[in-house]
Amino acid sequence: MDEEQHPVFEDEKKEDKTTIFDNADNDATELEGVIDQIGFGRFQITLLCLCGLMWLSEAMELLVLSVLSASLRCEWNLTVGEEASIVSIVYLGMTIGSPLLGWIADRYGRLFTLRIAAVWVCFYGILSSAAPNLGTLLVIRGVMGAGLGGLSLIPPYLSEFLPVYIRGKCIVMLQFFWASGSCIAAFLSLVVMPSLGWRWLLILVAIPSFVFFICSFRLPESVRFDLLVGNEKRARVTLSNVAVTNGRHIPTEILEKITANTVHISAPRGKIVDVFLQPYTRVTLLALCLFFIVTTCYYGIPLLTVGVMNLPPGVCLSSTNVVSTTTSCIQGCKTLAYNDYLYYLLTLTSEFPAAVISLLLIDRIGRRLTIGIEMICFSIMFSIILVCMESDGLLAVMFVARMFVCAASQTGFVYMTEIYATRMRALGVSLCSAASKLGGLLTPFIAQVLFAYSAISAILFYVFFGLLGSGIALLLNFETKGRRLRDI
């Protein structure tokens, strides 16, 4: 049966049809109602801040990659390909680690897995600062990347405590932490690199993940996960404690009714085949492509920013002599100067208005249309880069382009978190995150290697990818705005 005709998708035009959001069992309905009644209060704010700390940690680890590769190019006399490998090896590790940790989260719990990821990132992040050569650095950073892939579990874990009316916006709010992490990492690079060097920079950016690990022992496991695996007692305690923290009270009979109606899953959870079976087949395949495209564009911008800043004054990206000029600039040993870090920091602030854009659109026009519009705007802005202009103008255009693709990336996490049932939510989101990291694996060779030999080809590649991503977003076959989460 074609997915368009599958009964679970016949919800957009006919209110009385069943969808994957409307055929959940009674326990999901009652649990959703209780979570809505508890509301958004002090507990959710605390949870958002701690989850945001891990989101901040990932942003810092990924942003320092471009600074690290630029520094080691001179210190270790690296080729363009070797420089790009410093970035790509981390994304390769994330591609492997993300689905593995997603599977663990669906089998053994979200919070348990996040603690593993936090310790992993901290330990190997600090260890990489002692790397004596490129080979050792690549191995350690690759292993660190595997743990970093587990941080994609933050949106699923957070969403399972949120009332439906604010779920989408609250997940988007994580973007403020991501933006803060990027800016903090850029500021640390500005302060630390000239005096202490890259080794101390890697140590400092590993600290937030350790702080989360310590604070995580004050957080509960997901109520949805506990009910799914039959841990009813812990689920009742968690719901009661969350309600008290928010100044609410849940009658004991309501808690007992929720757990009494719970359908436990004895079969293995987190099976990878489940996310590709009906009714998820089409949406999973499209989402994998979408995440790959969005992330390729997103992580290409900071790397291109470094390349653009290294161009001599008066060189136009669309001119005929940009190939030889760019090649000599990137292959030459030119470390980032003080003004370069300031420009870099300026472009990163675009991620704050990116969150505002998604907050304004996501519950008005829906998740799919929001992503589609944001990716079209990204392509338009990137095409403007080909127009001859001063470096300040180029940075302004890249500022706006980064803003739109960043907004699309965070909206994508909202969408994927809401698609899958609790029994496969962590794995489904992690698979999409793994696909996105394949984009991170590819983009250094576009933004650094291809840009070094043909800047116009690199720019047009990202323009095309932006348009392709917009089309895929609009092809997603159902909307998740205002829908409650499904558990089984």
Coordinates of C-alpha atoms in Angstrom, one line a residue, residues 15 20 68 82 115 125 127 129 142 156 173 183 185 201 239 318 320 369 458 460 467:
E15 CA -11.0 14.9 11.0
I20 CA -0.3 7.8 14.2
L68 CA 41.5 23.9 15.8
E82 CA 44.6 16.7 6.5
R115 CA 25.1 10.4 31.5
G125 CA 37.7 15.9 24.9
L127 CA 42.4 13.5 26.5
S129 CA 44.4 18.0 24.3
G142 CA 36.9 10.4 16.5
P156 CA 13.4 13.5 22.9
M173 CA 14.4 27.4 23.0
C183 CA 29.5 32.4 21.0
A185 CA 33.5 28.9 22.2
L201 CA 40.9 25.4 24.5
L239 CA 4.8 12.6 38.1
S318 CA 32.9 35.0 -8.8
T320 CA 38.2 34.2 -12.8
L369 CA 6.4 24.9 6.0
A458 CA 31.4 25.5 -3.6
L460 CA 26.6 26.9 -5.9
L467 CA 16.6 24.4 -2.5

